[in-house]
Coordinates of N, CA and C in Angstrom, one line a residue:
M1 N 17.8 -46.5 -95.9 CA 18.8 -47.5 -96.2 C 18.1 -48.9 -96.2
T2 N 18.2 -49.5 -97.3 CA 17.8 -50.8 -97.4 C 18.6 -51.9 -97.3
P3 N 18.4 -53.1 -96.9 CA 19.5 -54.0 -96.8 C 20.3 -54.2 -98.2
A4 N 19.7 -54.0 -99.1 CA 20.3 -54.0 -100.6 C 21.5 -53.1 -100.6
D5 N 21.3 -51.8 -100.0 CA 22.2 -50.7 -100.0 C 23.3 -50.7 -99.1
A6 N 23.2 -51.7 -98.1 CA 24.4 -51.9 -97.0 C 25.5 -52.2 -97.7
P7 N 26.7 -51.7 -97.4 CA 27.8 -52.1 -97.7 C 28.3 -53.6 -97.4
A8 N 29.0 -54.3 -98.3 CA 29.2 -55.6 -98.0 C 30.3 -55.8 -97.0
S9 N 31.2 -54.8 -96.7 CA 32.1 -55.0 -95.6 C 32.0 -53.9 -94.6
L10 N 32.7 -54.0 -93.5 CA 32.7 -52.9 -92.6 C 33.5 -51.6 -92.9
D11 N 34.3 -51.9 -94.0 CA 35.2 -50.7 -94.4 C 34.2 -49.6 -95.0
G12 N 33.2 -49.8 -95.4 CA 32.3 -48.9 -95.8 C 31.4 -48.0 -95.0
L13 N 31.5 -48.4 -93.7 CA 30.8 -47.6 -92.8 C 31.5 -46.4 -92.4
R14 N 30.7 -45.4 -92.1 CA 31.2 -44.1 -91.7 C 31.6 -44.2 -90.1
A15 N 32.7 -43.4 -89.9 CA 33.3 -43.4 -88.5 C 32.2 -42.7 -87.4
L16 N 32.4 -43.0 -86.2 CA 31.5 -42.8 -85.1 C 31.9 -41.2 -84.9
H17 N 30.9 -40.5 -84.5 CA 31.1 -39.0 -84.1 C 30.1 -38.7 -83.0
L18 N 30.5 -37.6 -82.3 CA 29.8 -37.1 -81.0 C 28.5 -36.3 -81.6
P19 N 27.4 -36.3 -80.9 CA 26.2 -35.6 -81.4 C 26.4 -34.1 -81.0
G20 N 26.0 -33.2 -81.7 CA 26.0 -31.7 -81.4 C 27.3 -31.1 -81.8
G21 N 28.2 -31.8 -82.4 CA 29.5 -31.2 -82.8 C 30.5 -30.8 -81.6
A22 N 30.3 -31.8 -80.4 CA 31.3 -31.6 -79.4 C 32.6 -32.0 -79.9
A23 N 33.7 -31.3 -79.5 CA 35.0 -31.4 -80.0 C 35.8 -32.1 -79.0
G24 N 35.5 -32.3 -77.7 CA 36.4 -32.9 -76.8 C 35.7 -34.1 -76.3
P25 N 36.4 -35.0 -75.5 CA 35.7 -36.2 -74.8 C 34.7 -35.9 -73.7
I26 N 34.7 -34.5 -73.3 CA 33.7 -34.4 -72.2 C 33.1 -33.0 -72.7
P27 N 31.8 -32.8 -73.0 CA 31.0 -31.7 -73.5 C 31.3 -30.5 -72.4
G28 N 31.4 -29.3 -73.1 CA 31.8 -28.3 -72.2 C 30.7 -27.9 -71.1
E29 N 29.4 -28.0 -71.3 CA 28.4 -27.8 -70.2 C 28.7 -28.7 -68.9
I30 N 29.1 -30.0 -69.3 CA 29.4 -30.9 -68.2 C 30.7 -30.7 -67.5
L31 N 31.6 -30.1 -68.2 CA 33.0 -29.7 -67.5 C 32.7 -28.5 -66.7
L32 N 31.9 -27.6 -67.0 CA 31.6 -26.2 -66.5 C 30.9 -26.7 -65.1
A33 N 29.8 -27.6 -65.4 CA 29.0 -28.0 -64.0 C 30.0 -28.7 -63.1
L34 N 30.9 -29.7 -63.5 CA 31.9 -30.2 -62.6 C 32.6 -29.2 -61.8
L35 N 33.2 -28.3 -62.6 CA 34.1 -27.2 -62.1 C 33.3 -26.3 -60.9
L36 N 32.2 -26.0 -61.3 CA 31.4 -25.2 -60.4 C 31.1 -25.9 -59.2
G37 N 30.6 -27.3 -59.3 CA 30.4 -28.0 -58.1 C 31.7 -28.3 -57.3
F38 N 32.9 -28.4 -57.8 CA 34.0 -28.8 -57.1 C 34.4 -27.3 -56.4
G39 N 34.2 -26.3 -57.2 CA 34.5 -24.9 -56.5 C 33.5 -24.7 -55.3
A40 N 32.3 -25.0 -55.5 CA 31.3 -24.8 -54.4 C 31.8 -25.6 -53.3
A41 N 31.9 -26.8 -53.5 CA 32.4 -27.8 -52.3 C 33.6 -27.3 -51.6
L42 N 34.5 -26.8 -52.4 CA 35.8 -26.3 -51.8 C 35.6 -25.0 -50.9
L43 N 34.7 -24.0 -51.3 CA 34.2 -23.0 -50.7 C 33.6 -23.3 -49.5
V44 N 32.6 -24.2 -49.4 CA 32.0 -24.7 -48.1 C 33.0 -25.4 -47.3
G45 N 33.9 -26.1 -47.6 CA 34.8 -26.7 -46.9 C 35.9 -25.6 -46.1
L46 N 36.1 -24.7 -46.8 CA 37.0 -23.5 -46.3 C 36.1 -22.8 -45.3
L47 N 35.0 -22.5 -45.7 CA 34.1 -21.7 -44.6 C 33.9 -22.4 -43.2
R48 N 33.8 -23.8 -43.4 CA 33.6 -24.8 -42.2 C 34.9 -24.5 -41.4
L49 N 35.9 -24.8 -42.1 CA 37.3 -24.7 -41.5 C 37.6 -23.5 -40.6
L50 N 37.3 -22.5 -41.4 CA 37.4 -21.1 -40.7 C 36.5 -20.9 -39.6
L51 N 35.4 -21.3 -39.5 CA 34.3 -21.2 -38.5 C 34.9 -22.2 -37.3
A52 N 35.2 -23.4 -37.6 CA 35.9 -24.2 -36.7 C 37.0 -23.8 -35.9
R53 N 37.9 -23.1 -36.6 CA 39.1 -22.4 -36.0 C 38.8 -21.2 -35.2
R54 N 37.6 -20.5 -35.5 CA 37.3 -19.2 -34.8 C 36.7 -20.0 -33.5
R55 N 35.8 -20.9 -33.4 CA 35.2 -21.4 -32.2 C 36.3 -22.0 -31.3
L56 N 37.3 -22.7 -31.9 CA 38.4 -23.2 -31.2 C 39.3 -22.3 -30.6
S57 N 39.5 -21.2 -31.3 CA 40.2 -20.2 -30.6 C 39.5 -19.4 -29.5
V58 N 38.2 -19.2 -29.7 CA 37.3 -18.7 -28.8 C 37.4 -19.5 -27.4
R59 N 37.2 -20.8 -27.5 CA 37.2 -21.6 -26.4 C 38.4 -21.7 -25.8
R60 N 39.5 -21.6 -26.5 CA 40.9 -21.7 -25.8 C 41.1 -20.3 -25.2
A61 N 40.7 -19.2 -25.6 CA 40.9 -17.9 -24.8 C 40.0 -17.9 -23.7
A62 N 38.8 -18.4 -23.8 CA 37.9 -18.5 -22.8 C 38.4 -19.2 -21.6
L63 N 38.9 -20.4 -21.8 CA 39.4 -21.2 -20.8 C 40.7 -20.6 -20.2
A64 N 41.5 -20.1 -21.1 CA 42.7 -19.4 -20.4 C 42.4 -18.2 -19.7
E65 N 41.2 -17.5 -19.9 CA 40.9 -16.3 -19.0 C 40.3 -16.9 -17.7
L66 N 39.5 -17.9 -17.9 CA 38.9 -18.5 -16.6 C 40.1 -19.2 -15.7
A67 N 41.2 -19.5 -16.3 CA 42.4 -20.1 -15.5 C 42.9 -18.9 -14.8
G68 N 42.9 -17.8 -15.4 CA 43.6 -16.5 -15.0 C 42.7 -15.8 -13.8
S69 N 41.4 -16.3 -13.8 CA 40.5 -15.7 -12.6 C 40.8 -16.6 -11.4
R70 N 41.5 -17.7 -11.4 CA 41.4 -18.4 -10.2 C 42.3 -18.0 -9.1
G71 N 43.1 -17.0 -9.5 CA 43.8 -16.5 -8.2 C 43.2 -15.3 -7.6
L72 N 41.9 -15.0 -7.9 CA 41.1 -13.9 -7.3 C 40.4 -14.3 -6.2
D73 N 40.1 -13.5 -5.2 CA 39.2 -13.8 -4.1 C 37.8 -14.3 -4.4
G74 N 37.0 -14.7 -3.7 CA 35.6 -15.2 -4.0 C 34.7 -14.2 -4.8
P75 N 34.2 -13.2 -4.2 CA 33.4 -12.2 -5.1 C 34.0 -11.6 -6.2
E76 N 35.4 -11.3 -6.1 CA 35.8 -10.8 -7.5 C 36.1 -12.0 -8.5
R77 N 36.3 -13.0 -7.9 CA 36.3 -14.4 -8.9 C 34.9 -14.6 -9.6
I78 N 34.0 -14.6 -8.8 CA 32.5 -14.7 -9.3 C 32.4 -13.6 -10.3
L79 N 32.7 -12.4 -10.1 CA 32.4 -11.3 -10.8 C 33.2 -11.5 -12.3
A80 N 34.3 -12.0 -12.1 CA 35.1 -12.1 -13.3 C 34.7 -13.3 -14.2
Q81 N 34.1 -14.4 -13.5 CA 33.4 -15.4 -14.2 C 32.1 -15.0 -14.9
A82 N 31.4 -14.0 -14.3 CA 30.1 -13.6 -15.0 C 30.6 -12.6 -16.1
R83 N 31.7 -11.7 -16.1 CA 32.0 -11.0 -17.2 C 32.6 -11.9 -18.3
L84 N 33.2 -13.0 -18.0 CA 33.7 -13.8 -19.2 C 32.4 -14.5 -19.8
L85 N 31.5 -14.8 -19.1 CA 30.3 -15.4 -19.7 C 29.5 -14.3 -20.5
R86 N 29.5 -13.3 -20.0 CA 28.9 -12.3 -21.1 C 29.7 -12.0 -22.3
R87 N 31.1 -11.9 -22.2 CA 32.0 -11.7 -23.4 C 31.7 -12.8 -24.3
L88 N 31.9 -14.0 -23.7 CA 31.7 -15.3 -24.4 C 30.4 -15.3 -25.3
V89 N 29.2 -14.9 -24.8 CA 28.0 -14.8 -25.5 C 28.0 -13.7 -26.3
R90 N 28.5 -12.7 -26.3 CA 28.6 -11.6 -27.2 C 29.6 -12.0 -28.2
T91 N 30.6 -12.7 -28.1 CA 31.5 -13.1 -29.0 C 30.7 -14.1 -30.1
L92 N 30.0 -15.1 -29.7 CA 29.5 -16.3 -30.3 C 28.1 -15.8 -30.7
G93 N 27.3 -15.0 -30.0 CA 25.9 -14.6 -30.3 C 25.6 -13.4 -30.7
G94 N 26.4 -12.4 -30.8 CA 26.3 -11.1 -31.1 C 26.0 -10.1 -29.9
D95 N 25.8 -9.0 -30.1 CA 25.5 -7.9 -29.0 C 24.1 -8.0 -28.6
A96 N 23.1 -8.5 -29.5 CA 21.8 -8.6 -29.2 C 21.7 -9.7 -28.1
A97 N 22.4 -10.8 -28.3 CA 22.3 -11.9 -27.4 C 22.8 -11.6 -26.0
A98 N 23.9 -10.7 -26.1 CA 24.7 -10.4 -24.7 C 23.8 -9.4 -24.0
S99 N 22.9 -8.7 -24.6 CA 22.2 -7.6 -23.9 C 20.9 -8.1 -23.2
A100 N 20.7 -9.4 -23.2 CA 19.6 -10.0 -22.5 C 19.7 -9.8 -20.9
E101 N 18.7 -9.8 -20.2 CA 18.8 -9.8 -18.7 C 17.7 -10.8 -18.1
G102 N 17.9 -11.0 -16.9 CA 17.2 -11.9 -16.0 C 17.0 -13.3 -16.7
A103 N 15.8 -13.8 -16.7 CA 15.6 -15.1 -17.2 C 15.9 -15.3 -18.5
A104 N 15.7 -14.1 -19.5 CA 16.2 -14.4 -20.7 C 17.6 -14.6 -20.9
W105 N 18.3 -13.9 -20.0 CA 19.9 -14.1 -20.0 C 20.3 -15.5 -19.7
A106 N 19.6 -16.0 -18.6 CA 19.9 -17.5 -18.1 C 19.5 -18.4 -19.2
A107 N 18.3 -18.2 -20.0 CA 18.0 -19.1 -21.1 C 19.0 -19.0 -22.2
R108 N 19.5 -17.9 -22.5 CA 20.5 -17.6 -23.6 C 22.0 -18.4 -23.3
C109 N 22.2 -18.2 -22.0 CA 23.4 -18.9 -21.7 C 23.4 -20.5 -21.7
D110 N 22.1 -21.0 -21.3 CA 21.7 -22.3 -21.3 C 21.8 -22.7 -22.7
A111 N 21.2 -22.0 -23.4 CA 21.0 -22.4 -25.0 C 22.5 -22.4 -25.7
L112 N 23.3 -21.5 -25.3 CA 24.8 -21.4 -25.9 C 25.5 -22.5 -25.6
L113 N 25.6 -23.0 -24.2 CA 26.2 -24.0 -23.6 C 25.6 -25.3 -23.5
R114 N 24.4 -25.5 -24.1 CA 23.6 -26.7 -24.0 C 23.5 -27.2 -22.7
T115 N 22.9 -26.6 -21.9 CA 22.8 -27.0 -20.3 C 21.7 -26.3 -19.6
D116 N 21.4 -26.7 -18.3 CA 20.3 -26.1 -17.6 C 21.0 -25.4 -16.3
F117 N 22.3 -25.3 -16.3 CA 23.2 -24.9 -15.2 C 22.7 -23.6 -14.9
F118 N 22.4 -22.6 -15.7 CA 22.2 -21.1 -15.4 C 20.7 -21.0 -15.2
T119 N 19.7 -21.8 -15.4 CA 18.3 -21.6 -15.1 C 18.0 -22.3 -13.8
A120 N 18.6 -23.5 -13.7 CA 18.1 -24.5 -12.6 C 19.3 -24.8 -11.6
G121 N 20.5 -24.3 -12.1 CA 21.6 -25.0 -11.2 C 22.4 -23.9 -10.4
A122 N 23.5 -24.1 -10.2 CA 24.6 -23.2 -9.3 C 24.7 -22.0 -10.2
G123 N 24.6 -22.1 -11.3 CA 25.1 -21.0 -12.4 C 24.1 -19.9 -12.2
R124 N 23.2 -19.9 -11.6 CA 22.0 -19.0 -11.5 C 22.6 -17.7 -10.8
V125 N 23.8 -17.9 -9.9 CA 24.4 -16.9 -9.3 C 25.2 -16.0 -10.4
L126 N 25.6 -16.5 -11.3 CA 26.3 -15.9 -12.4 C 25.4 -15.0 -13.3
V127 N 24.1 -15.5 -13.2 CA 23.2 -14.8 -13.9 C 22.5 -13.5 -13.2
D128 N 22.0 -13.8 -11.9 CA 21.3 -12.7 -11.4 C 21.6 -12.7 -9.8
G129 N 22.7 -13.5 -9.4 CA 23.0 -13.5 -8.1 C 24.1 -12.5 -7.7
L130 N 24.8 -11.7 -8.6 CA 25.8 -10.9 -8.5 C 25.2 -9.5 -7.7
Y131 N 24.0 -9.4 -7.8 CA 23.4 -8.0 -7.2 C 22.5 -8.5 -5.9
R132 N 22.4 -9.5 -5.6 CA 21.8 -10.2 -4.3 C 22.4 -9.4 -3.2
R133 N 21.4 -9.2 -2.1 CA 21.8 -8.8 -0.9 C 22.5 -10.0 -0.2
T134 N 23.7 -9.6 0.4 CA 24.4 -10.5 1.1 C 24.5 -10.5 2.6
T135 N 23.9 -9.4 3.0 CA 23.8 -9.2 4.6 C 22.3 -9.8 5.0
P136 N 22.3 -10.3 6.2 CA 21.0 -10.8 6.6 C 20.1 -9.7 7.2
T137 N 18.7 -9.9 6.9 CA 17.7 -9.0 7.2 C 17.1 -9.6 8.5
P138 N 16.3 -8.8 9.1 CA 15.4 -9.4 10.2 C 14.6 -10.5 9.9
T139 N 14.1 -10.3 8.6 CA 13.1 -11.5 8.1 C 13.8 -12.5 7.6
A140 N 15.0 -12.5 6.9 CA 15.6 -13.7 6.2 C 17.1 -13.9 6.7
P141 N 17.3 -15.0 6.8 CA 18.7 -15.3 7.1 C 19.9 -15.0 6.2
A142 N 21.2 -15.0 6.4 CA 22.1 -14.6 5.6 C 22.0 -15.7 4.4
P143 N 22.3 -15.5 3.1 CA 22.2 -16.3 2.1 C 23.6 -16.9 2.0
T144 N 23.6 -18.3 1.7 CA 24.9 -18.9 1.6 C 25.7 -18.3 0.5
A145 N 27.1 -18.2 0.5 CA 27.9 -17.8 -0.4 C 28.0 -18.7 -1.4
P146 N 28.2 -18.4 -2.6 CA 28.3 -19.6 -3.7 C 29.9 -19.9 -3.7
D147 N 30.1 -21.2 -4.2 CA 31.4 -21.7 -4.1 C 32.1 -21.4 -5.4
P148 N 33.1 -20.6 -5.6 CA 33.7 -20.0 -6.9 C 34.4 -21.3 -7.5
T149 N 34.9 -22.0 -6.7 CA 35.7 -23.2 -7.3 C 34.8 -24.2 -8.0
A150 N 33.7 -24.6 -7.5 CA 32.6 -25.3 -8.2 C 32.1 -24.7 -9.3
L151 N 31.8 -23.4 -9.4 CA 31.3 -22.5 -10.4 C 32.4 -22.7 -11.5
D152 N 33.8 -22.3 -11.1 CA 34.9 -22.5 -11.9 C 35.0 -23.7 -12.8
A153 N 34.9 -24.9 -11.9 CA 35.0 -26.2 -12.5 C 33.9 -26.5 -13.6
E154 N 32.6 -26.1 -13.2 CA 31.6 -26.4 -14.2 C 31.7 -25.4 -15.4
L155 N 32.1 -24.2 -15.2 CA 32.2 -23.4 -16.4 C 33.4 -23.8 -17.4
A156 N 34.4 -24.4 -16.7 CA 35.5 -25.0 -17.5 C 35.0 -26.1 -18.4
R157 N 34.1 -26.9 -17.8 CA 33.6 -28.0 -18.5 C 32.7 -27.8 -19.5
L158 N 31.9 -26.7 -19.2 CA 30.9 -26.2 -20.3 C 31.5 -25.5 -21.4
I159 N 32.6 -24.7 -21.1 CA 33.3 -24.1 -22.1 C 34.2 -25.0 -23.0
G160 N 34.6 -25.9 -22.2 CA 35.4 -27.1 -23.0 C 34.7 -27.9 -24.0
R161 N 33.5 -27.9 -23.8 CA 32.6 -28.8 -24.7 C 31.9 -28.0 -25.8
L162 N 32.2 -26.7 -25.9 CA 31.6 -25.9 -26.8 C 31.8 -26.5 -28.3
R163 N 31.0 -26.4 -29.0 CA 31.0 -27.0 -30.5 C 32.0 -26.1 -31.3
A164 N 32.8 -26.9 -31.9 CA 34.1 -26.1 -32.7 C 33.6 -26.2 -34.2

C-alpha cells in the first residue's frame, strides 16, 4: 500500500482483529494454563493442610498419652514414655525408622525431635537404659535412677514443638 492508496478518512480502515482466529478475549491455551496452574496450587495447598492436620493430631494424641502416663510409678512410667516414643517415631517415620536400635535409634529420635536429648542427654535412658542392670555389682556401685518427672517434662516440650 502506498501513501497514494491510503484512504482519506479513518472510516475506510479495516476493524482490528485478533491474530490466529481467536474468538474470545483470552486465547484458549492461556486460559487452560491458568486453570491448570490454579488447580495445581489448590491441590498443593490442600495436601499441606492435610499433612499439617495429621501432624497436629499426632502431637495432640502423643501429649495426651504422655499426660496419661503421669499416674504410673517410676519404672512403669519410664517404660510407658519409651513405648510412646517408639510409636511416635513409627507414626511419623514409618516401620523402618522405628525398628532401629542402640545408637541408631537415639540418632533417629534426635533427628525427629530436632535435639540431642537422646544421644547426649538424660533421654538416653529411654533409648537404651531400660535394660540396664539396676542392682549394684561388687565392681560397680548402684546406678542412679532416672527422674521420670524430668523426662516427662522434656518429652512434653519436645513433642509440643514438633513441626505441624
